[in-house]
JSON list of C-alpha atoms in Angstrom, two decimals:
[
{"chain": "J", "resi": 1, "resn": "MET", "atom": "CA", "xyz": [0.04, 15.47, 1.04]},
{"chain": "J", "resi": 2, "resn": "LYS", "atom": "CA", "xyz": [-0.45, 14.07, 4.55]},
{"chain": "J", "resi": 3, "resn": "THR", "atom": "CA", "xyz": [-2.99, 11.66, 5.90]},
{"chain": "J", "resi": 4, "resn": "GLN", "atom": "CA", "xyz": [-5.41, 11.76, 8.77]},
{"chain": "J", "resi": 5, "resn": "HIS", "atom": "CA", "xyz": [-5.97, 8.43, 10.49]},
{"chain": "J", "resi": 6, "resn": "ILE", "atom": "CA", "xyz": [-9.29, 7.48, 12.06]},
{"chain": "J", "resi": 7, "resn": "SER", "atom": "CA", "xyz": [-9.44, 4.27, 14.11]},
{"chain": "J", "resi": 8, "resn": "ALA", "atom": "CA", "xyz": [-12.56, 2.47, 15.22]},
{"chain": "J", "resi": 9, "resn": "LEU", "atom": "CA", "xyz": [-11.00, 2.40, 18.69]},
{"chain": "J", "resi": 10, "resn": "VAL", "atom": "CA", "xyz": [-11.07, 6.18, 18.95]},
{"chain": "J", "resi": 11, "resn": "LEU", "atom": "CA", "xyz": [-14.27, 6.94, 17.07]},
{"chain": "J", "resi": 12, "resn": "SER", "atom": "CA", "xyz": [-16.23, 7.96, 20.16]},
{"chain": "J", "resi": 13, "resn": "ALA", "atom": "CA", "xyz": [-13.42, 10.26, 21.28]},
{"chain": "J", "resi": 14, "resn": "LEU", "atom": "CA", "xyz": [-13.29, 11.75, 17.80]},
{"chain": "J", "resi": 15, "resn": "VAL", "atom": "CA", "xyz": [-17.00, 12.58, 17.76]},
{"chain": "J", "resi": 16, "resn": "ALA", "atom": "CA", "xyz": [-16.70, 14.22, 21.17]},
{"chain": "J", "resi": 17, "resn": "SER", "atom": "CA", "xyz": [-13.69, 16.29, 20.09]},
{"chain": "J", "resi": 18, "resn": "LEU", "atom": "CA", "xyz": [-15.46, 17.41, 16.91]},
{"chain": "J", "resi": 19, "resn": "SER", "atom": "CA", "xyz": [-18.37, 18.74, 18.97]},
{"chain": "J", "resi": 20, "resn": "ALA", "atom": "CA", "xyz": [-15.82, 20.69, 21.03]},
{"chain": "J", "resi": 21, "resn": "GLY", "atom": "CA", "xyz": [-14.34, 22.40, 18.00]},
{"chain": "J", "resi": 22, "resn": "CYS", "atom": "CA", "xyz": [-11.83, 19.75, 16.88]},
{"chain": "J", "resi": 23, "resn": "GLY", "atom": "CA", "xyz": [-12.77, 20.35, 13.23]},
{"chain": "J", "resi": 24, "resn": "ASN", "atom": "CA", "xyz": [-11.42, 23.90, 13.44]},
{"chain": "J", "resi": 25, "resn": "ALA", "atom": "CA", "xyz": [-8.20, 22.64, 15.00]},
{"chain": "J", "resi": 26, "resn": "ALA", "atom": "CA", "xyz": [-7.71, 20.17, 12.14]},
{"chain": "J", "resi": 27, "resn": "SER", "atom": "CA", "xyz": [-8.18, 22.82, 9.48]},
{"chain": "J", "resi": 28, "resn": "SER", "atom": "CA", "xyz": [-5.61, 25.05, 11.20]},
{"chain": "J", "resi": 29, "resn": "GLY", "atom": "CA", "xyz": [-2.95, 22.34, 11.09]},
{"chain": "J", "resi": 30, "resn": "GLU", "atom": "CA", "xyz": [-3.41, 20.66, 14.49]},
{"chain": "J", "resi": 31, "resn": "ALA", "atom": "CA", "xyz": [-4.25, 16.98, 14.63]},
{"chain": "J", "resi": 32, "resn": "CYS", "atom": "CA", "xyz": [-7.48, 16.29, 16.52]},
{"chain": "J", "resi": 33, "resn": "VAL", "atom": "CA", "xyz": [-6.77, 12.65, 17.28]},
{"chain": "J", "resi": 34, "resn": "GLU", "atom": "CA", "xyz": [-3.40, 11.00, 17.69]},
{"chain": "J", "resi": 35, "resn": "ALA", "atom": "CA", "xyz": [-3.68, 7.63, 16.01]},
{"chain": "J", "resi": 36, "resn": "PRO", "atom": "CA", "xyz": [-2.70, 4.76, 18.32]},
{"chain": "J", "resi": 37, "resn": "GLY", "atom": "CA", "xyz": [-0.56, 1.96, 16.93]},
{"chain": "J", "resi": 38, "resn": "LEU", "atom": "CA", "xyz": [-2.99, -0.73, 18.09]},
{"chain": "J", "resi": 39, "resn": "ALA", "atom": "CA", "xyz": [-4.68, -3.73, 16.57]},
{"chain": "J", "resi": 40, "resn": "GLY", "atom": "CA", "xyz": [-8.03, -2.98, 14.99]},
{"chain": "J", "resi": 41, "resn": "ASP", "atom": "CA", "xyz": [-9.64, -1.35, 11.96]},
{"chain": "J", "resi": 42, "resn": "HIS", "atom": "CA", "xyz": [-8.22, 1.90, 10.61]},
{"chain": "J", "resi": 43, "resn": "VAL", "atom": "CA", "xyz": [-9.00, 4.25, 7.73]},
{"chain": "J", "resi": 44, "resn": "TYR", "atom": "CA", "xyz": [-6.55, 6.65, 6.06]},
{"chain": "J", "resi": 45, "resn": "VAL", "atom": "CA", "xyz": [-7.48, 9.31, 3.51]},
{"chain": "J", "resi": 46, "resn": "PHE", "atom": "CA", "xyz": [-4.85, 11.19, 1.53]},
{"chain": "J", "resi": 47, "resn": "SER", "atom": "CA", "xyz": [-5.99, 14.32, -0.26]},
{"chain": "J", "resi": 48, "resn": "GLN", "atom": "CA", "xyz": [-4.98, 17.84, -1.21]},
{"chain": "J", "resi": 49, "resn": "GLY", "atom": "CA", "xyz": [-7.76, 20.28, -0.52]},
{"chain": "J", "resi": 50, "resn": "SER", "atom": "CA", "xyz": [-10.98, 18.66, -1.71]},
{"chain": "J", "resi": 51, "resn": "VAL", "atom": "CA", "xyz": [-9.24, 16.41, -4.25]},
{"chain": "J", "resi": 52, "resn": "PRO", "atom": "CA", "xyz": [-8.90, 12.79, -3.06]},
{"chain": "J", "resi": 53, "resn": "HIS", "atom": "CA", "xyz": [-5.74, 10.95, -4.02]},
{"chain": "J", "resi": 54, "resn": "ALA", "atom": "CA", "xyz": [-5.89, 7.76, -1.95]},
{"chain": "J", "resi": 55, "resn": "ARG", "atom": "CA", "xyz": [-8.02, 5.96, 0.60]},
{"chain": "J", "resi": 56, "resn": "VAL", "atom": "CA", "xyz": [-6.85, 2.94, 2.58]},
{"chain": "J", "resi": 57, "resn": "GLU", "atom": "CA", "xyz": [-8.80, 0.56, 4.81]},
{"chain": "J", "resi": 58, "resn": "ARG", "atom": "CA", "xyz": [-6.57, -1.44, 7.11]},
{"chain": "J", "resi": 59, "resn": "THR", "atom": "CA", "xyz": [-7.11, -4.21, 9.66]},
{"chain": "J", "resi": 60, "resn": "VAL", "atom": "CA", "xyz": [-4.23, -4.95, 12.04]},
{"chain": "J", "resi": 61, "resn": "ARG", "atom": "CA", "xyz": [-4.39, -8.18, 14.05]},
{"chain": "J", "resi": 62, "resn": "ASN", "atom": "CA", "xyz": [-2.91, -8.86, 17.47]},
{"chain": "J", "resi": 63, "resn": "ASP", "atom": "CA", "xyz": [-0.11, -11.00, 16.01]},
{"chain": "J", "resi": 64, "resn": "GLY", "atom": "CA", "xyz": [1.08, -8.16, 13.74]},
{"chain": "J", "resi": 65, "resn": "SER", "atom": "CA", "xyz": [-0.41, -9.50, 10.51]},
{"chain": "J", "resi": 66, "resn": "GLU", "atom": "CA", "xyz": [-2.61, -7.13, 8.57]},
{"chain": "J", "resi": 67, "resn": "THR", "atom": "CA", "xyz": [-4.92, -6.67, 5.60]},
{"chain": "J", "resi": 68, "resn": "LEU", "atom": "CA", "xyz": [-5.06, -3.53, 3.48]},
{"chain": "J", "resi": 69, "resn": "SER", "atom": "CA", "xyz": [-7.41, -2.36, 0.74]},
{"chain": "J", "resi": 70, "resn": "GLY", "atom": "CA", "xyz": [-6.76, 0.88, -1.13]},
{"chain": "J", "resi": 71, "resn": "VAL", "atom": "CA", "xyz": [-7.90, 2.98, -4.05]},
{"chain": "J", "resi": 72, "resn": "SER", "atom": "CA", "xyz": [-5.44, 5.58, -5.36]},
{"chain": "J", "resi": 73, "resn": "GLN", "atom": "CA", "xyz": [-5.22, 8.06, -8.20]},
{"chain": "J", "resi": 74, "resn": "VAL", "atom": "CA", "xyz": [-1.74, 8.06, -9.76]},
{"chain": "J", "resi": 75, "resn": "ALA", "atom": "CA", "xyz": [-1.64, 10.75, -12.45]},
{"chain": "J", "resi": 76, "resn": "ALA", "atom": "CA", "xyz": [-4.34, 9.59, -14.93]},
{"chain": "J", "resi": 77, "resn": "MET", "atom": "CA", "xyz": [-4.33, 6.03, -13.60]},
{"chain": "J", "resi": 78, "resn": "LYS", "atom": "CA", "xyz": [-6.68, 4.50, -11.03]},
{"chain": "J", "resi": 79, "resn": "VAL", "atom": "CA", "xyz": [-5.07, 1.85, -8.84]},
{"chain": "J", "resi": 80, "resn": "MET", "atom": "CA", "xyz": [-6.98, -0.67, -6.73]},
{"chain": "J", "resi": 81, "resn": "GLU", "atom": "CA", "xyz": [-4.93, -2.72, -4.25]},
{"chain": "J", "resi": 82, "resn": "TYR", "atom": "CA", "xyz": [-5.62, -5.52, -1.81]},
{"chain": "J", "resi": 83, "resn": "ALA", "atom": "CA", "xyz": [-2.77, -6.94, 0.26]},
{"chain": "J", "resi": 84, "resn": "GLU", "atom": "CA", "xyz": [-2.28, -9.41, 3.10]},
{"chain": "J", "resi": 85, "resn": "LEU", "atom": "CA", "xyz": [0.88, -9.27, 5.22]},
{"chain": "J", "resi": 86, "resn": "GLY", "atom": "CA", "xyz": [2.11, -11.87, 7.67]},
{"chain": "J", "resi": 87, "resn": "PRO", "atom": "CA", "xyz": [3.25, -11.16, 11.24]},
{"chain": "J", "resi": 88, "resn": "ASP", "atom": "CA", "xyz": [6.85, -10.98, 10.00]},
{"chain": "J", "resi": 89, "resn": "GLY", "atom": "CA", "xyz": [6.00, -8.25, 7.47]},
{"chain": "J", "resi": 90, "resn": "ARG", "atom": "CA", "xyz": [6.24, -10.47, 4.41]},
{"chain": "J", "resi": 91, "resn": "LEU", "atom": "CA", "xyz": [3.65, -10.17, 1.68]},
{"chain": "J", "resi": 92, "resn": "VAL", "atom": "CA", "xyz": [1.35, -13.20, 1.71]},
{"chain": "J", "resi": 93, "resn": "TYR", "atom": "CA", "xyz": [-1.01, -12.20, -1.07]},
{"chain": "J", "resi": 94, "resn": "ALA", "atom": "CA", "xyz": [-1.73, -9.14, -3.23]},
{"chain": "J", "resi": 95, "resn": "ASP", "atom": "CA", "xyz": [-4.24, -8.31, -5.95]},
{"chain": "J", "resi": 96, "resn": "VAL", "atom": "CA", "xyz": [-3.50, -5.07, -7.82]},
{"chain": "J", "resi": 97, "resn": "THR", "atom": "CA", "xyz": [-5.36, -3.56, -10.76]},
{"chain": "J", "resi": 98, "resn": "ALA", "atom": "CA", "xyz": [-4.24, -0.39, -12.55]},
{"chain": "J", "resi": 99, "resn": "THR", "atom": "CA", "xyz": [-6.50, 1.24, -15.14]},
{"chain": "J", "resi": 100, "resn": "GLY", "atom": "CA", "xyz": [-5.31, 4.06, -17.37]},
{"chain": "J", "resi": 101, "resn": "ALA", "atom": "CA", "xyz": [-7.32, 6.95, -18.78]},
{"chain": "J", "resi": 102, "resn": "ASN", "atom": "CA", "xyz": [-7.61, 5.03, -22.06]},
{"chain": "J", "resi": 103, "resn": "GLY", "atom": "CA", "xyz": [-9.23, 2.11, -20.25]},
{"chain": "J", "resi": 104, "resn": "VAL", "atom": "CA", "xyz": [-6.22, -0.18, -20.57]},
{"chain": "J", "resi": 105, "resn": "THR", "atom": "CA", "xyz": [-5.96, -2.38, -17.47]},
{"chain": "J", "resi": 106, "resn": "ARG", "atom": "CA", "xyz": [-3.11, -4.38, -15.98]},
{"chain": "J", "resi": 107, "resn": "ARG", "atom": "CA", "xyz": [-3.76, -6.78, -13.11]},
{"chain": "J", "resi": 108, "resn": "LEU", "atom": "CA", "xyz": [-1.24, -8.56, -10.92]},
{"chain": "J", "resi": 109, "resn": "ILE", "atom": "CA", "xyz": [-1.95, -11.30, -8.38]},
{"chain": "J", "resi": 110, "resn": "ALA", "atom": "CA", "xyz": [1.04, -12.10, -6.19]},
{"chain": "J", "resi": 111, "resn": "ASP", "atom": "CA", "xyz": [0.48, -15.35, -4.32]},
{"chain": "J", "resi": 112, "resn": "ALA", "atom": "CA", "xyz": [3.68, -15.29, -2.30]},
{"chain": "J", "resi": 113, "resn": "ALA", "atom": "CA", "xyz": [2.51, -18.08, -0.01]},
{"chain": "J", "resi": 114, "resn": "HIS", "atom": "CA", "xyz": [2.58, -20.48, -2.97]},
{"chain": "J", "resi": 115, "resn": "GLY", "atom": "CA", "xyz": [5.44, -18.90, -4.94]},
{"chain": "J", "resi": 116, "resn": "ALA", "atom": "CA", "xyz": [3.42, -17.86, -8.00]},
{"chain": "J", "resi": 117, "resn": "PHE", "atom": "CA", "xyz": [2.16, -14.67, -9.61]},
{"chain": "J", "resi": 118, "resn": "TYR", "atom": "CA", "xyz": [-0.40, -13.88, -12.28]},
{"chain": "J", "resi": 119, "resn": "VAL", "atom": "CA", "xyz": [-0.47, -11.01, -14.77]},
{"chain": "J", "resi": 120, "resn": "GLN", "atom": "CA", "xyz": [-3.30, -10.00, -17.08]},
{"chain": "J", "resi": 121, "resn": "ASP", "atom": "CA", "xyz": [-2.99, -7.14, -19.57]},
{"chain": "J", "resi": 122, "resn": "GLU", "atom": "CA", "xyz": [-2.90, -6.40, -23.31]},
{"chain": "J", "resi": 123, "resn": "GLN", "atom": "CA", "xyz": [-0.02, -8.84, -23.70]},
{"chain": "J", "resi": 124, "resn": "GLY", "atom": "CA", "xyz": [-2.12, -11.73, -22.43]},
{"chain": "J", "resi": 125, "resn": "ALA", "atom": "CA", "xyz": [-2.62, -13.52, -19.14]},
{"chain": "J", "resi": 126, "resn": "GLY", "atom": "CA", "xyz": [-0.93, -16.30, -17.24]},
{"chain": "J", "resi": 127, "resn": "TRP", "atom": "CA", "xyz": [0.76, -17.60, -14.12]},
{"chain": "J", "resi": 128, "resn": "LYS", "atom": "CA", "xyz": [4.48, -17.81, -13.47]},
{"chain": "J", "resi": 129, "resn": "ARG", "atom": "CA", "xyz": [6.47, -19.44, -10.69]},
{"chain": "J", "resi": 130, "resn": "MET", "atom": "CA", "xyz": [8.73, -17.28, -8.55]},
{"chain": "J", "resi": 131, "resn": "ALA", "atom": "CA", "xyz": [11.12, -18.06, -5.70]},
{"chain": "J", "resi": 132, "resn": "LYS", "atom": "CA", "xyz": [9.85, -17.06, -2.25]},
{"chain": "J", "resi": 133, "resn": "ASP", "atom": "CA", "xyz": [13.18, -17.05, -0.40]},
{"chain": "J", "resi": 134, "resn": "THR", "atom": "CA", "xyz": [12.93, -13.28, 0.14]},
{"chain": "J", "resi": 135, "resn": "PRO", "atom": "CA", "xyz": [9.92, -11.00, 0.81]},
{"chain": "J", "resi": 136, "resn": "TRP", "atom": "CA", "xyz": [7.99, -9.89, -2.27]},
{"chain": "J", "resi": 137, "resn": "VAL", "atom": "CA", "xyz": [7.23, -6.36, -3.44]},
{"chain": "J", "resi": 138, "resn": "TYR", "atom": "CA", "xyz": [5.17, -5.56, -6.54]},
{"chain": "J", "resi": 139, "resn": "ALA", "atom": "CA", "xyz": [6.02, -3.01, -9.23]},
{"chain": "J", "resi": 140, "resn": "GLY", "atom": "CA", "xyz": [5.78, -2.32, -12.96]},
{"chain": "J", "resi": 141, "resn": "PHE", "atom": "CA", "xyz": [2.51, -0.40, -13.20]},
{"chain": "J", "resi": 142, "resn": "ALA", "atom": "CA", "xyz": [3.40, 3.30, -13.48]},
{"chain": "J", "resi": 143, "resn": "GLY", "atom": "CA", "xyz": [5.78, 4.94, -15.94]},
{"chain": "J", "resi": 144, "resn": "ASN", "atom": "CA", "xyz": [8.50, 3.38, -18.05]},
{"chain": "J", "resi": 145, "resn": "THR", "atom": "CA", "xyz": [10.94, 2.67, -15.22]},
{"chain": "J", "resi": 146, "resn": "SER", "atom": "CA", "xyz": [11.50, -1.04, -14.69]},
{"chain": "J", "resi": 147, "resn": "PHE", "atom": "CA", "xyz": [10.97, -2.42, -11.17]},
{"chain": "J", "resi": 148, "resn": "ALA", "atom": "CA", "xyz": [9.61, 0.93, -9.91]},
{"chain": "J", "resi": 149, "resn": "THR", "atom": "CA", "xyz": [7.06, 0.44, -7.13]},
{"chain": "J", "resi": 150, "resn": "LEU", "atom": "CA", "xyz": [3.74, 2.27, -7.12]},
{"chain": "J", "resi": 151, "resn": "PRO", "atom": "CA", "xyz": [3.56, 5.68, -5.38]},
{"chain": "J", "resi": 152, "resn": "THR", "atom": "CA", "xyz": [0.54, 4.58, -3.35]},
{"chain": "J", "resi": 153, "resn": "PRO", "atom": "CA", "xyz": [0.23, 4.18, 0.43]},
{"chain": "J", "resi": 154, "resn": "VAL", "atom": "CA", "xyz": [-0.55, 0.44, 0.23]},
{"chain": "J", "resi": 155, "resn": "SER", "atom": "CA", "xyz": [2.42, -0.28, -2.04]},
{"chain": "J", "resi": 156, "resn": "ALA", "atom": "CA", "xyz": [4.70, 1.88, 0.12]},
{"chain": "J", "resi": 157, "resn": "TRP", "atom": "CA", "xyz": [3.66, 0.05, 3.28]},
{"chain": "J", "resi": 158, "resn": "VAL", "atom": "CA", "xyz": [4.14, -3.36, 1.64]},
{"chain": "J", "resi": 159, "resn": "THR", "atom": "CA", "xyz": [7.62, -2.22, 0.60]},
{"chain": "J", "resi": 160, "resn": "LEU", "atom": "CA", "xyz": [8.46, -0.82, 4.02]},
{"chain": "J", "resi": 161, "resn": "ARG", "atom": "CA", "xyz": [7.43, -3.94, 5.91]},
{"chain": "J", "resi": 162, "resn": "ALA", "atom": "CA", "xyz": [9.24, -6.17, 3.42]},
{"chain": "J", "resi": 163, "resn": "THR", "atom": "CA", "xyz": [12.50, -4.25, 3.80]},
{"chain": "J", "resi": 164, "resn": "SER", "atom": "CA", "xyz": [12.10, -4.36, 7.58]},
{"chain": "J", "resi": 165, "resn": "ALA", "atom": "CA", "xyz": [11.90, -8.15, 7.38]},
{"chain": "J", "resi": 166, "resn": "SER", "atom": "CA", "xyz": [14.93, -8.69, 5.13]},
{"chain": "J", "resi": 167, "resn": "PRO", "atom": "CA", "xyz": [17.96, -6.77, 3.80]},
{"chain": "J", "resi": 168, "resn": "ASP", "atom": "CA", "xyz": [16.98, -7.93, 0.29]},
{"chain": "J", "resi": 169, "resn": "VAL", "atom": "CA", "xyz": [13.54, -8.18, -1.30]},
{"chain": "J", "resi": 170, "resn": "ARG", "atom": "CA", "xyz": [12.25, -9.63, -4.53]},
{"chain": "J", "resi": 171, "resn": "VAL", "atom": "CA", "xyz": [10.54, -7.02, -6.71]},
{"chain": "J", "resi": 172, "resn": "LEU", "atom": "CA", "xyz": [7.99, -8.39, -9.20]},
{"chain": "J", "resi": 173, "resn": "ASP", "atom": "CA", "xyz": [7.57, -6.29, -12.33]},
{"chain": "J", "resi": 174, "resn": "ALA", "atom": "CA", "xyz": [4.08, -6.71, -13.76]},
{"chain": "J", "resi": 175, "resn": "THR", "atom": "CA", "xyz": [5.07, -5.32, -17.17]},
{"chain": "J", "resi": 176, "resn": "LEU", "atom": "CA", "xyz": [8.20, -7.43, -17.63]},
{"chain": "J", "resi": 177, "resn": "ARG", "atom": "CA", "xyz": [6.73, -10.45, -15.81]},
{"chain": "J", "resi": 178, "resn": "GLU", "atom": "CA", "xyz": [10.04, -10.87, -14.01]},
{"chain": "J", "resi": 179, "resn": "GLY", "atom": "CA", "xyz": [11.37, -10.77, -10.47]},
{"chain": "J", "resi": 180, "resn": "ARG", "atom": "CA", "xyz": [14.61, -9.21, -9.30]},
{"chain": "J", "resi": 181, "resn": "ILE", "atom": "CA", "xyz": [16.43, -9.16, -5.96]},
{"chain": "J", "resi": 182, "resn": "VAL", "atom": "CA", "xyz": [16.85, -5.56, -4.79]},
{"chain": "J", "resi": 183, "resn": "PRO", "atom": "CA", "xyz": [18.72, -4.34, -1.66]},
{"chain": "J", "resi": 184, "resn": "GLN", "atom": "CA", "xyz": [16.54, -2.54, 0.86]},
{"chain": "J", "resi": 185, "resn": "ASP", "atom": "CA", "xyz": [18.56, 0.68, 0.64]},
{"chain": "J", "resi": 186, "resn": "GLN", "atom": "CA", "xyz": [17.45, 1.09, -2.99]},
{"chain": "J", "resi": 187, "resn": "LEU", "atom": "CA", "xyz": [13.83, 1.20, -1.88]},
{"chain": "J", "resi": 188, "resn": "VAL", "atom": "CA", "xyz": [13.85, 2.78, 1.59]},
{"chain": "J", "resi": 189, "resn": "ALA", "atom": "CA", "xyz": [15.99, 5.54, 3.12]},
{"chain": "J", "resi": 190, "resn": "GLU", "atom": "CA", "xyz": [16.20, 6.29, 6.84]},
{"chain": "J", "resi": 191, "resn": "GLY", "atom": "CA", "xyz": [15.25, 9.74, 8.08]},
{"chain": "J", "resi": 192, "resn": "GLU", "atom": "CA", "xyz": [15.30, 11.35, 11.52]},
{"chain": "J", "resi": 193, "resn": "GLY", "atom": "CA", "xyz": [13.05, 10.60, 14.46]},
{"chain": "J", "resi": 194, "resn": "GLY", "atom": "CA", "xyz": [11.89, 7.25, 13.11]},
{"chain": "J", "resi": 195, "resn": "GLU", "atom": "CA", "xyz": [10.86, 8.73, 9.77]},
{"chain": "J", "resi": 196, "resn": "ARG", "atom": "CA", "xyz": [11.55, 6.69, 6.65]},
{"chain": "J", "resi": 197, "resn": "PHE", "atom": "CA", "xyz": [11.30, 7.49, 2.96]},
{"chain": "J", "resi": 198, "resn": "VAL", "atom": "CA", "xyz": [9.98, 4.97, 0.45]},
{"chain": "J", "resi": 199, "resn": "ILE", "atom": "CA", "xyz": [11.32, 5.47, -3.07]},
{"chain": "J", "resi": 200, "resn": "ALA", "atom": "CA", "xyz": [8.74, 4.78, -5.80]},
{"chain": "J", "resi": 201, "resn": "GLY", "atom": "CA", "xyz": [10.17, 5.79, -9.16]},
{"chain": "J", "resi": 202, "resn": "ASP", "atom": "CA", "xyz": [10.25, 9.60, -9.22]},
{"chain": "J", "resi": 203, "resn": "SER", "atom": "CA", "xyz": [8.17, 9.85, -6.04]},
{"chain": "J", "resi": 204, "resn": "VAL", "atom": "CA", "xyz": [9.19, 9.67, -2.38]},
{"chain": "J", "resi": 205, "resn": "LEU", "atom": "CA", "xyz": [6.61, 8.73, 0.24]},
{"chain": "J", "resi": 206, "resn": "THR", "atom": "CA", "xyz": [7.08, 9.36, 3.96]},
{"chain": "J", "resi": 207, "resn": "ALA", "atom": "CA", "xyz": [6.27, 6.81, 6.66]},
{"chain": "J", "resi": 208, "resn": "ASN", "atom": "CA", "xyz": [6.85, 6.00, 10.32]},
{"chain": "J", "resi": 209, "resn": "ASP", "atom": "CA", "xyz": [6.28, 2.94, 12.51]},
{"chain": "J", "resi": 210, "resn": "ASP", "atom": "CA", "xyz": [2.50, 3.41, 12.37]},
{"chain": "J", "resi": 211, "resn": "PHE", "atom": "CA", "xyz": [1.88, 3.88, 8.65]},
{"chain": "J", "resi": 212, "resn": "VAL", "atom": "CA", "xyz": [2.51, 6.05, 5.60]},
{"chain": "J", "resi": 213, "resn": "THR", "atom": "CA", "xyz": [2.18, 9.72, 6.54]},
{"chain": "J", "resi": 214, "resn": "ALA", "atom": "CA", "xyz": [2.66, 11.63, 3.26]},
{"chain": "J", "resi": 215, "resn": "LEU", "atom": "CA", "xyz": [2.61, 11.04, -0.49]},
{"chain": "J", "resi": 216, "resn": "GLY", "atom": "CA", "xyz": [5.43, 13.38, -1.41]},
{"chain": "J", "resi": 217, "resn": "GLU", "atom": "CA", "xyz": [3.60, 16.51, -0.26]},
{"chain": "J", "resi": 218, "resn": "SER", "atom": "CA", "xyz": [3.42, 18.40, 3.02]},
{"chain": "J", "resi": 219, "resn": "THR", "atom": "CA", "xyz": [-0.17, 19.58, 2.69]},
{"chain": "J", "resi": 220, "resn": "LEU", "atom": "CA", "xyz": [-2.50, 18.67, 5.57]},
{"chain": "J", "resi": 221, "resn": "GLU", "atom": "CA", "xyz": [-5.59, 16.83, 4.47]},
{"chain": "J", "resi": 222, "resn": "PRO", "atom": "CA", "xyz": [-9.08, 17.39, 5.89]},
{"chain": "J", "resi": 223, "resn": "LEU", "atom": "CA", "xyz": [-10.46, 15.09, 8.55]},
{"chain": "J", "resi": 224, "resn": "ARG", "atom": "CA", "xyz": [-12.52, 12.21, 7.21]},
{"chain": "J", "resi": 225, "resn": "ILE", "atom": "CA", "xyz": [-14.55, 9.43, 8.82]},
{"chain": "J", "resi": 226, "resn": "ALA", "atom": "CA", "xyz": [-15.30, 6.20, 6.97]},
{"chain": "J", "resi": 227, "resn": "ALA", "atom": "CA", "xyz": [-16.34, 2.62, 7.71]},
{"chain": "J", "resi": 228, "resn": "VAL", "atom": "CA", "xyz": [-14.08, -0.33, 7.02]},
{"chain": "J", "resi": 229, "resn": "THR", "atom": "CA", "xyz": [-15.43, -2.72, 4.36]},
{"chain": "J", "resi": 230, "resn": "LEU", "atom": "CA", "xyz": [-12.45, -4.74, 3.14]},
{"chain": "J", "resi": 231, "resn": "ARG", "atom": "CA", "xyz": [-13.20, -6.46, -0.13]},
{"chain": "J", "resi": 232, "resn": "PRO", "atom": "CA", "xyz": [-12.60, -10.22, -0.21]},
{"chain": "J", "resi": 233, "resn": "ARG", "atom": "CA", "xyz": [-9.63, -11.84, -1.83]},
{"chain": "J", "resi": 234, "resn": "ARG", "atom": "CA", "xyz": [-10.01, -12.48, -5.55]},
{"chain": "J", "resi": 235, "resn": "VAL", "atom": "CA", "xyz": [-8.17, -15.46, -7.00]},
{"chain": "J", "resi": 236, "resn": "ALA", "atom": "CA", "xyz": [-7.52, -15.99, -10.69]},
{"chain": "J", "resi": 237, "resn": "GLN", "atom": "CA", "xyz": [-7.84, -19.43, -12.16]},
{"chain": "J", "resi": 238, "resn": "ARG", "atom": "CA", "xyz": [-4.51, -21.20, -12.64]}
]
């Protein structure tokens, strides 16, 4: 399941290429637009055929910091993510909500800048302090595996940038309400040609220096165009 990347910087070129038959090239397996690794607004859509699995809106700033907002379907669970990363790749803030088919919701707010995280679910709600000596990664939403990160593009990118910033990261488990130091090689494996594999429980996502490129599948997705409308940060009361 691969992604097509549409940047605001190349939108005019994209429209021109579509009028020249670029849409046919995309459906035959050739990329119409090569996504530049530049600052700006970007949209990524991951799907298989006509079935959407994830959509990510991303803003990359000139200093390397970035903001991401994503909606993903993980089995029968809908996951909404908002994350802010610093120039060094460390997570600054994240707000993640996972809702199951039965309507049960778990929400995690990771305020790494202040060393605290918040969890709200059927067990209750509350804040907890957590050391911020290492980059943070969030987990504990899907399946019964402890400290397993989400198989979503936003979560994978947060994990990849964190492990690029430090040989060890702190994984926050929303179910257990605990944090654990994990070596980077337990979360990310190096591939060939700059390709890297992010391990998320039973899933393996593929990424490169630009962004996540596949969610464990090799199926090309159709070309999509969308506008960036990042939702604002939501902060729970402490």
